[in-house]
Tab-separated table of C-alpha atoms in Angstrom:
chain	number	residue	atom	x	y	z
A	11	MET	CA	-0.027	0.215	0.004
A	12	LYS	CA	1.574	3.597	-1.138
A	13	ILE	CA	1.259	5.992	1.863
A	14	THR	CA	1.222	9.311	0.965
A	15	CYS	CA	2.905	12.348	2.380
A	16	VAL	CA	0.516	14.142	5.107
A	17	PHE	CA	1.181	17.063	3.512
A	18	GLN	CA	-0.483	16.712	0.470
A	19	ALA	CA	-3.524	17.958	2.282
A	20	LEU	CA	-1.795	21.363	2.505
A	21	VAL	CA	-1.330	21.075	-1.033
A	22	ASP	CA	-5.161	20.044	-1.407
A	23	ARG	CA	-6.038	23.025	0.694
A	24	HIS	CA	-3.538	25.509	-1.377
A	25	MET	CA	-5.036	24.322	-4.565
A	26	ALA	CA	-8.878	25.195	-2.729
A	27	ALA	CA	-7.574	28.280	-1.764
A	28	HIS	CA	-8.627	27.282	1.836
A	29	GLY	CA	-5.547	27.599	3.377
A	30	SER	CA	-4.289	30.409	5.859
A	31	PRO	CA	-0.901	32.165	5.182
A	32	ALA	CA	0.558	30.115	8.076
A	33	ASP	CA	-0.629	27.098	6.049
A	34	GLU	CA	1.089	28.433	2.920
A	35	ALA	CA	4.487	28.981	4.909
A	36	ARG	CA	4.363	25.244	6.481
A	37	MET	CA	3.555	23.657	2.512
A	38	ARG	CA	6.261	25.988	0.903
A	39	ALA	CA	8.973	24.760	3.289
A	40	HIS	CA	8.162	21.346	2.724
A	41	LEU	CA	7.816	21.259	-0.724
A	42	LEU	CA	11.580	22.345	-0.814
A	43	GLY	CA	12.447	18.900	0.445
A	44	CYS	CA	9.475	16.468	-0.565
A	45	ALA	CA	9.992	15.242	-4.143
A	46	GLU	CA	6.208	13.611	-3.733
A	47	CYS	CA	4.846	16.563	-3.149
A	48	ARG	CA	6.126	18.654	-5.342
A	49	ALA	CA	4.792	15.502	-8.230
A	50	TYR	CA	1.409	16.086	-6.622
A	51	TYR	CA	1.390	19.750	-6.621
A	52	ASP	CA	2.200	19.933	-10.377
A	53	ARG	CA	-0.797	17.382	-11.092
A	54	HIS	CA	-2.661	19.684	-9.242
A	55	LEU	CA	-1.111	22.788	-11.471
A	56	LEU	CA	-1.693	20.390	-14.622
A	57	LEU	CA	-5.570	19.649	-13.518
A	58	ALA	CA	-6.165	23.403	-13.132
A	59	ARG	CA	-4.253	24.704	-16.736
A	60	LEU	CA	-6.772	22.289	-17.839
A	61	ASP	CA	-10.133	22.817	-16.333
A	62	PRO	CA	-11.902	25.952	-17.518
A	63	TYR	CA	-13.240	26.786	-14.445
A	64	ALA	CA	-10.175	26.346	-12.301
A	65	MET	CA	-9.600	29.644	-9.966
A	66	ALA	CA	-6.503	31.706	-11.817
A	67	ALA	CA	-2.999	31.109	-10.057
A	68	GLU	CA	-2.855	35.123	-9.478
A	69	GLU	CA	-5.877	34.666	-7.058
A	70	ARG	CA	-5.290	31.177	-5.436
A	71	MET	CA	-1.531	32.530	-4.731
A	72	ALA	CA	-3.134	35.706	-3.281
A	73	ARG	CA	-5.077	33.786	-0.700
A	74	GLY	CA	-1.808	32.374	0.726
A	75	LEU	CA	-0.656	35.838	1.067
A	76	ALA	CA	-3.839	37.272	2.518
A	77	LEU	CA	-4.196	39.512	-0.677
A	78	SER	CA	-7.284	38.029	-1.551
A	79	ARG	CA	-10.007	40.269	-2.511
A	80	SER	CA	-12.582	37.716	-2.703
A	81	LYS	CA	-15.164	38.222	0.139
A	82	ARG	CA	-17.241	34.659	-0.583
A	83	LEU	CA	-18.558	34.624	3.057
A	84	ARG	CA	-20.482	37.903	3.397
A	85	PRO	CA	-24.016	37.353	2.410
A	86	TRP	CA	-26.481	40.325	3.800
A	87	VAL	CA	-29.469	38.676	5.074
A	88	LEU	CA	-32.961	40.515	4.696
A	89	ALA	CA	-35.929	39.291	6.448
A	90	GLY	CA	-38.500	39.172	3.694
A	91	SER	CA	-42.350	39.001	4.055
A	92	LEU	CA	-43.712	36.145	2.215
A	93	VAL	CA	-45.264	37.428	-1.214
A	94	ALA	CA	-47.758	35.578	-3.189
A	95	ALA	CA	-46.048	33.323	-6.194
A	96	ALA	CA	-49.491	32.627	-7.689
A	97	GLY	CA	-49.103	33.753	-11.661
A	98	PHE	CA	-45.728	34.261	-11.745
A	99	ALA	CA	-44.071	32.844	-14.761
A	100	LEU	CA	-41.552	30.372	-12.431
A	101	ILE	CA	-38.435	29.626	-14.156
A	102	ALA	CA	-37.344	25.793	-12.573
A	103	ALA	CA	-34.258	24.264	-12.809
A	104	ARG	CA	-34.883	20.721	-13.722
A	105	PRO	CA	-32.641	17.761	-11.828
A	106	SER	CA	-28.863	17.843	-13.520
A	107	ASN	CA	-29.199	14.282	-13.446
A	108	ARG	CA	-31.861	13.724	-16.000
A	109	THR	CA	-31.747	15.733	-19.055
A	110	GLY	CA	-29.995	18.616	-17.834
A	111	GLU	CA	-32.208	20.561	-19.982
A	112	MET	CA	-33.599	24.258	-18.581
A	113	GLN	CA	-36.922	25.458	-19.550
A	114	ALA	CA	-39.614	28.013	-18.515
A	115	ARG	CA	-42.810	27.246	-17.371
A	116	GLY	CA	-45.592	29.085	-17.895
A	117	THR	CA	-47.472	28.076	-14.710
A	118	VAL	CA	-46.825	26.142	-11.390
A	119	THR	CA	-47.115	22.414	-12.391
A	120	HIS	CA	-47.233	19.132	-10.153
A	121	ASP	CA	-45.258	16.669	-10.999
A	122	ASP	CA	-42.788	14.257	-9.479
A	123	ALA	CA	-39.508	16.238	-9.895
A	124	PRO	CA	-37.761	18.300	-7.049
A	125	ARG	CA	-37.472	21.835	-8.463
A	126	LEU	CA	-35.575	25.169	-7.587
A	127	PHE	CA	-37.218	28.321	-8.280
A	128	ILE	CA	-35.187	31.867	-8.165
A	129	TYR	CA	-36.529	35.218	-7.767
A	130	ARG	CA	-34.828	38.523	-7.565
A	131	ALA	CA	-36.235	40.801	-4.249
A	132	GLU	CA	-37.252	44.244	-5.732
A	133	GLY	CA	-38.925	45.899	-3.006
A	134	ASP	CA	-42.189	44.077	-1.681
A	135	ARG	CA	-42.390	42.082	-5.294
A	136	LEU	CA	-40.488	38.977	-6.474
A	137	VAL	CA	-39.785	38.790	-10.024
A	138	PRO	CA	-38.176	35.388	-11.521
A	139	VAL	CA	-34.771	35.169	-12.250
A	140	VAL	CA	-34.163	33.940	-16.076
A	141	GLN	CA	-30.895	33.255	-17.482
A	142	ARG	CA	-29.224	36.135	-16.179
A	143	MET	CA	-28.738	37.896	-12.886
A	144	ALA	CA	-27.165	41.456	-11.659
A	145	ARG	CA	-23.940	41.429	-9.285
A	146	GLY	CA	-26.077	42.919	-6.360
A	147	ASP	CA	-29.117	41.184	-6.830
A	148	GLU	CA	-30.847	39.506	-3.668
A	149	LEU	CA	-31.954	36.116	-4.241
A	150	VAL	CA	-35.227	34.482	-2.930
A	151	PHE	CA	-35.469	30.791	-3.413
A	152	ALA	CA	-38.609	28.603	-2.930
A	153	TYR	CA	-38.158	24.690	-3.564
A	154	ARG	CA	-40.618	21.332	-4.411
A	155	ASN	CA	-39.551	18.655	-2.511
A	156	PRO	CA	-42.239	15.932	-3.989
A	157	HIS	CA	-39.687	13.131	-2.619
A	158	GLY	CA	-39.750	14.156	0.926
A	159	LYS	CA	-35.997	14.446	1.451
A	160	LYS	CA	-35.226	15.662	4.867
A	161	TYR	CA	-32.740	18.385	4.070
A	162	VAL	CA	-32.001	20.645	1.401
A	163	MET	CA	-28.969	23.224	0.615
A	164	VAL	CA	-28.935	26.249	-2.045
A	165	TYR	CA	-25.813	27.344	-3.021
A	166	GLY	CA	-24.125	28.601	-5.654
A	167	ILE	CA	-20.242	28.048	-7.797
A	168	ASP	CA	-19.170	30.417	-10.439
A	169	GLU	CA	-16.116	29.714	-13.016
A	170	GLY	CA	-13.726	30.344	-10.503
A	171	ARG	CA	-14.603	27.472	-8.004
A	172	ARG	CA	-15.828	30.230	-5.303
A	173	VAL	CA	-18.726	28.560	-3.525
A	174	TYR	CA	-21.384	30.992	-2.161
A	175	TRP	CA	-23.691	29.724	0.349
A	176	PHE	CA	-27.555	30.637	0.369
A	177	HIS	CA	-29.150	28.511	2.647
A	178	PRO	CA	-27.658	27.551	5.152
A	179	GLN	CA	-26.035	31.061	5.524
A	180	TRP	CA	-22.300	30.730	6.580
A	181	THR	CA	-21.434	34.190	7.994
A	182	ASN	CA	-18.798	33.009	10.100
A	183	ALA	CA	-15.960	31.277	9.214
A	184	GLN	CA	-15.497	29.691	12.385
A	185	GLU	CA	-19.009	28.004	12.318
A	186	ASP	CA	-19.972	25.292	10.019
A	187	PRO	CA	-23.392	25.186	9.796
A	188	HIS	CA	-25.758	22.111	8.860
A	189	ALA	CA	-28.388	21.917	5.634
A	190	VAL	CA	-31.669	23.129	6.647
A	191	LEU	CA	-34.603	21.258	7.128
A	192	ALA	CA	-36.695	20.928	4.052
A	193	HIS	CA	-40.713	21.015	3.528
A	194	PRO	CA	-41.980	17.934	1.736
A	195	GLY	CA	-44.472	17.917	-0.771
A	196	SER	CA	-45.264	19.079	-4.627
A	197	GLU	CA	-46.293	22.757	-3.437
A	198	PRO	CA	-43.347	25.144	-3.641
A	199	THR	CA	-41.684	26.580	-0.206
A	200	ARG	CA	-40.382	29.192	-0.043
A	201	LEU	CA	-37.211	30.162	1.886
A	202	LEU	CA	-37.673	33.143	3.381
A	203	GLU	CA	-34.666	35.508	3.526
A	204	ALA	CA	-33.464	37.367	0.655
A	205	ILE	CA	-29.438	37.061	0.120
A	206	ARG	CA	-27.062	38.830	-1.572
A	207	HIS	CA	-23.551	37.792	-2.317
A	208	PRO	CA	-20.547	39.507	-3.888
A	209	ILE	CA	-20.389	37.544	-6.725
A	210	GLU	CA	-16.987	37.564	-8.530
A	211	GLY	CA	-17.494	35.475	-11.416
A	212	ARG	CA	-19.377	35.929	-14.942
A	213	VAL	CA	-21.246	32.490	-14.682
A	214	LEU	CA	-23.097	31.451	-11.634
A	215	ARG	CA	-24.435	27.761	-11.461
A	216	ILE	CA	-26.693	27.426	-8.767
A	217	HIS	CA	-27.329	24.170	-6.930
A	218	ALA	CA	-30.608	22.770	-4.637
A	219	SER	CA	-29.433	19.576	-2.962
A	220	PHE	CA	-32.089	17.450	-1.525
A	221	LEU	CA	-30.466	15.034	1.239
A	222	ASP	CA	-31.562	12.878	3.815
A	223	ARG	CA	-28.736	13.220	5.705
A	224	SER	CA	-27.574	16.673	7.632
A	225	VAL	CA	-24.194	17.765	5.783
A	226	SER	CA	-22.438	20.598	7.012
A	227	VAL	CA	-21.179	23.332	4.546
A	228	LYS	CA	-17.640	22.274	5.196
A	229	GLU	CA	-18.262	18.627	4.404
A	230	ALA	CA	-20.475	19.677	1.607
A	231	GLU	CA	-17.606	21.568	0.183
A	232	ARG	CA	-15.118	18.783	0.783
A	233	GLU	CA	-17.208	16.533	-1.369
A	234	LEU	CA	-17.686	19.129	-4.001
A	235	GLU	CA	-14.207	19.326	-4.228
A	236	ASP	CA	-13.255	15.549	-4.274
A	237	HIS	CA	-16.170	14.506	-6.384
A	238	GLY	CA	-17.824	17.273	-7.901
A	239	ILE	CA	-21.408	16.245	-6.279
A	240	ILE	CA	-22.573	16.228	-2.396
A	241	LYS	CA	-23.044	12.536	-1.979
A	242	ASP	CA	-26.546	11.072	-2.306
A	243	ALA	CA	-28.361	13.891	-3.036
A	244	GLU	CA	-30.843	14.833	-5.404
A	245	THR	CA	-29.535	18.141	-7.109
A	246	VAL	CA	-31.104	20.506	-9.414
A	247	SER	CA	-29.219	23.123	-11.371
A	248	THR	CA	-29.392	26.163	-12.975
A	249	THR	CA	-26.732	28.279	-14.761
A	250	LEU	CA	-26.729	32.477	-14.554
A	251	GLU	CA	-25.065	34.921	-16.337
A	252	VAL	CA	-23.910	37.498	-13.709
A	253	GLN	CA	-23.618	40.981	-15.564
B	15	MET	CA	0.622	51.611	-13.107
B	16	SER	CA	4.214	50.427	-14.318
B	17	LEU	CA	5.591	53.581	-13.683
B	18	ALA	CA	6.096	55.091	-9.970
B	19	ASN	CA	4.421	58.178	-9.973
B	20	GLY	CA	5.242	60.712	-7.174
B	21	ASP	CA	6.884	60.798	-3.897
B	22	LEU	CA	3.991	60.530	-2.361
B	23	TRP	CA	3.223	56.967	-3.755
B	24	LEU	CA	6.917	56.018	-3.407
B	25	GLU	CA	6.473	56.804	0.376
B	26	ALA	CA	3.437	54.912	0.773
B	27	PHE	CA	5.418	51.746	-0.711
B	28	HIS	CA	8.128	51.926	1.268
B	29	ASN	CA	5.836	52.019	4.026
B	30	GLY	CA	3.809	49.223	3.278
B	31	ASP	CA	0.656	50.840	2.450
B	32	SER	CA	-1.668	47.855	2.038
B	33	ALA	CA	-3.763	49.196	-0.953
B	34	VAL	CA	-0.100	49.708	-2.505
B	35	LEU	CA	0.840	46.740	-2.489
B	36	ALA	CA	-2.111	44.834	-3.308
B	37	THR	CA	-2.006	47.036	-6.706
B	38	CYS	CA	1.657	46.318	-7.177
B	39	TYR	CA	0.724	42.211	-6.408
B	40	ARG	CA	-2.221	42.464	-9.232
B	41	GLU	CA	-0.540	44.702	-11.987
B	42	HIS	CA	2.518	42.868	-11.599
B	43	TYR	CA	1.828	38.952	-10.934
B	44	LYS	CA	2.527	37.948	-14.460
B	45	ASP	CA	5.035	39.869	-15.038
B	46	VAL	CA	6.926	38.283	-11.959
B	47	ALA	CA	5.530	34.703	-12.691
B	48	ARG	CA	7.150	34.834	-16.260
B	49	ALA	CA	9.963	36.161	-15.268
B	50	VAL	CA	10.745	33.095	-12.641
B	51	SER	CA	9.226	30.792	-14.943
B	52	ARG	CA	11.912	31.356	-17.290
B	53	VAL	CA	14.296	29.640	-14.931
B	54	VAL	CA	12.258	27.282	-12.625
B	55	SER	CA	8.878	25.677	-13.501
B	56	GLY	CA	5.842	24.029	-11.669
B	57	SER	CA	5.750	23.944	-8.064
B	58	ASP	CA	9.087	25.632	-8.003
B	59	ALA	CA	7.967	28.113	-9.864
B	60	GLU	CA	4.893	28.967	-7.658
B	61	THR	CA	7.044	28.806	-4.352
B	62	VAL	CA	9.583	31.479	-6.067
B	63	THR	CA	7.059	33.335	-7.151
B	64	HIS	CA	5.560	33.476	-3.764
B	65	GLU	CA	8.534	34.301	-1.978
B	66	VAL	CA	8.872	37.259	-4.302
B	67	PHE	CA	5.755	38.949	-3.108
B	68	PHE	CA	6.160	37.562	0.295
B	69	ARG	CA	9.274	39.037	0.797
B	70	LEU	CA	7.675	42.757	-0.985
B	71	LEU	CA	5.225	42.502	1.298
B	72	SER	CA	6.579	42.153	5.040
B	73	GLN	CA	10.508	43.393	4.346
B	74	PRO	CA	10.942	47.026	4.126
B	75	ASP	CA	14.446	46.455	3.190
B	76	MET	CA	13.614	44.734	0.036
B	77	ARG	CA	10.868	47.504	-0.693
B	78	GLY	CA	13.687	50.084	0.092
B	79	GLY	CA	15.679	48.769	-3.050
B	80	PHE	CA	13.078	50.248	-5.420
B	81	THR	CA	14.030	54.127	-5.321
B	82	GLY	CA	11.577	55.188	-8.454
B	83	GLY	CA	11.296	54.399	-12.184
B	84	ASN	CA	9.982	51.264	-13.802
B	85	LEU	CA	8.096	48.910	-11.028
B	86	GLY	CA	7.638	46.537	-13.052
B	87	ALA	CA	11.245	46.135	-14.351
B	88	TRP	CA	12.667	46.101	-11.396
B	89	LEU	CA	10.560	43.425	-10.342
B	90	LYS	CA	11.292	41.227	-12.925
B	91	ARG	CA	14.780	41.689	-12.291
B	92	VAL	CA	14.171	40.841	-8.745
B	93	ALA	CA	12.395	38.073	-9.450
B	94	TYR	CA	14.626	36.222	-12.116
B	95	ASN	CA	17.531	36.993	-9.708
B	96	HIS	CA	15.539	34.968	-6.908
B	97	ALA	CA	14.816	32.411	-9.541
B	98	VAL	CA	18.142	31.632	-10.247
B	99	ASP	CA	19.149	31.629	-6.568
B	100	PHE	CA	16.601	28.943	-5.786
B	101	ARG	CA	17.594	26.927	-8.515
B	102	ARG	CA	21.258	27.242	-7.426
B	103	LYS	CA	20.535	26.773	-3.587
B	104	TYR	CA	17.324	23.808	-3.812
B	105	ARG	CA	18.235	21.950	-7.041
B	106	ASN	CA	22.088	22.006	-7.128
B	107	GLU	CA	22.033	23.473	-10.816
B	108	VAL	CA	24.794	25.896	-11.095
B	109	SER	CA	24.465	25.790	-14.657
B	110	LEU	CA	22.466	28.574	-16.533
B	111	GLU	CA	22.336	26.271	-19.559
B	112	GLY	CA	18.341	25.970	-21.034
B	113	VAL	CA	17.347	29.149	-18.946
B	114	ALA	CA	15.807	31.989	-21.138
B	115	PRO	CA	17.670	35.401	-21.124
B	116	GLN	CA	16.499	37.852	-18.478
B	117	GLU	CA	15.137	40.013	-21.395
B	118	ALA	CA	13.285	37.847	-23.496
B	119	ASP	CA	9.623	37.422	-23.474
B	120	ALA	CA	9.188	33.710	-22.318
B	121	PRO	CA	6.327	32.310	-24.720
B	122	ASP	CA	3.529	30.608	-23.317
B	123	ALA	CA	4.422	27.004	-22.682
B	124	GLU	CA	3.511	24.213	-24.434
B	125	PHE	CA	2.400	20.850	-22.203
B	126	SER	CA	6.110	19.633	-20.720
B	127	THR	CA	6.370	15.824	-21.504
B	128	ASP	CA	4.995	14.417	-18.431
B	129	ALA	CA	1.853	16.531	-18.577
B	130	ALA	CA	1.580	15.399	-22.428
B	131	ALA	CA	1.891	11.903	-21.381
B	132	LEU	CA	-0.533	12.055	-18.307
B	133	ILE	CA	-3.247	13.693	-20.587
B	134	ASP	CA	-2.561	10.922	-23.171
B	135	ARG	CA	-2.981	8.026	-20.636
B	136	PHE	CA	-6.260	10.087	-19.443
B	137	ARG	CA	-7.787	10.150	-22.573
B	138	LYS	CA	-6.529	6.385	-23.223
B	139	GLU	CA	-7.776	4.641	-19.873
B	140	ARG	CA	-10.484	6.773	-18.315
B	141	LEU	CA	-12.275	8.995	-21.031
B	142	PRO	CA	-15.090	7.824	-22.406
B	143	ALA	CA	-15.357	8.266	-25.836
B	144	LYS	CA	-18.463	9.772	-26.110
B	145	TRP	CA	-16.509	12.758	-24.129
B	146	ALA	CA	-13.751	13.196	-26.021
B	147	PRO	CA	-14.843	16.028	-28.210
B	148	VAL	CA	-16.113	18.152	-25.243
B	149	PHE	CA	-12.652	17.244	-23.270
B	150	GLU	CA	-10.834	18.322	-26.238
B	151	LEU	CA	-12.592	21.614	-26.899
B	152	ARG	CA	-12.821	22.896	-23.624
B	153	PHE	CA	-10.158	21.304	-21.755
B	154	ILE	CA	-7.344	21.050	-24.198
B	155	GLU	CA	-8.509	23.819	-26.474
B	156	GLN	CA	-10.104	25.990	-23.944
B	157	ARG	CA	-12.560	26.994	-26.273
B	158	PRO	CA	-15.393	28.898	-24.612
B	159	GLN	CA	-18.381	27.360	-23.702
B	160	ARG	CA	-20.870	29.110	-26.094
B	161	ASP	CA	-18.372	28.171	-29.124
B	162	ALA	CA	-17.567	24.743	-28.179
B	163	ALA	CA	-21.437	23.689	-28.087
B	164	ARG	CA	-22.165	25.448	-31.357
B	165	VAL	CA	-19.297	23.223	-32.945
B	166	LEU	CA	-20.473	20.137	-31.536
B	167	GLY	CA	-23.850	20.961	-32.048
B	168	ILE	CA	-25.215	20.089	-28.421
B	169	GLN	CA	-26.770	22.564	-26.037
B	170	ARG	CA	-24.953	24.483	-23.283
B	171	THR	CA	-26.583	22.716	-20.521
B	172	THR	CA	-25.302	19.181	-22.187
B	173	LEU	CA	-21.957	20.258	-22.486
B	174	VAL	CA	-22.181	21.529	-18.715
B	175	TYR	CA	-23.345	18.335	-17.595
B	176	GLN	CA	-20.262	16.624	-19.670
B	177	GLU	CA	-17.742	18.896	-18.093
B	178	LEU	CA	-19.090	18.088	-15.148
B	179	GLN	CA	-18.235	14.743	-15.288
B	180	ILE	CA	-15.442	14.879	-17.298
B	181	ARG	CA	-14.026	17.279	-14.378
B	182	ALA	CA	-14.718	14.646	-11.711
B	183	LEU	CA	-13.112	11.929	-13.822
B	184	LEU	CA	-9.861	14.187	-14.516
B	185	ARG	CA	-9.521	14.985	-10.961
B	186	ARG	CA	-9.437	11.874	-9.663
B	187	PHE	CA	-6.920	10.479	-12.443
B	188	LEU	CA	-4.634	13.279	-11.398
B	189	LEU	CA	-4.673	13.517	-8.223
B	190	ARG	CA	-5.613	9.958	-6.734
B	191	GLU	CA	-4.538	7.389	-9.788
B	192	ALA	CA	-1.396	8.812	-11.341
B	193	GLN	CA	1.039	8.246	-8.615
């Protein structure tokens, strides 16, 4: 059995831009003398070079120098009032493990697929978000959970692989909030808060993952990093251009 | 801004003003990285690049070495020299044979022999044939998504799905299997 150097975890953390400057210093010092970790780092670099959504080296290196301008954990939360959704043209994301096609719906329908509905808060109104959003939009979400999963997580990932958490909200890096309880059924359920993130990318893929286990945001991010998905979840996704 | 402009800016630079240094980083990261990559590559190149900026941010003595003029040119010189020292000290390579001249602009690198071999292995051993066109257009040629979808005659959402699958396979191959 091959034993891997324990410092590879620091390389992983650097590449995910999760490390601290202290982590960076430890990793850099270790790389000087460890050929195995240098080779691992180089394979990460190859992956980053090929992956069209990889974080730019400049931004990744900035994190290790505490220069990053990304403030991905700063949502502004407003307690929104519940606005009647009847009559809206709802744009629903279909499950990405089915056809992956996005389509507009004229009215709410009641089939057996999970759905995510996305709106922009404009004063007291909720306006459906269709294909594109403005960088400063406060987003409101509703979902349909016909398979009765116990929990839901709503998050966005931009082309730089920055993760923006909507539900649960993650405002304190010291905490590790868990998936929110999901209401079962075919009727849309709205998540109350309108949330704005300082989206840095130009393309934001928003996901709603419905699952039966209570996953924390850090666990979810690890699974997304390792597998590209949250395991054992039904996930619906939609892609928005950010303007 | 590649030319230092005014005594006030220079004073702020020497004093380690965070906004000034952050701007230096953003404006000159690519210059430093290119200068370093003429001498060392891969993880070594990023280690040296990190070291150059770490010293710039944390050592007033280093910043004091710039007394005005073309900051970009100064940083490139510092970076190049630092990379040469690194190569001598940590890789026991005294000769500069094969190192590009300091003044030359380094062209964008092709894949190294090792990288090309890994990519080829991935194609042959892991990549399903049905996803090969997406892999070539989006991952190798780095074509924009809209272009790739048009060339392939598929919906962008279908392309996105395939990209996700390919990325997961590639990640597992490079980071877990290709030891």
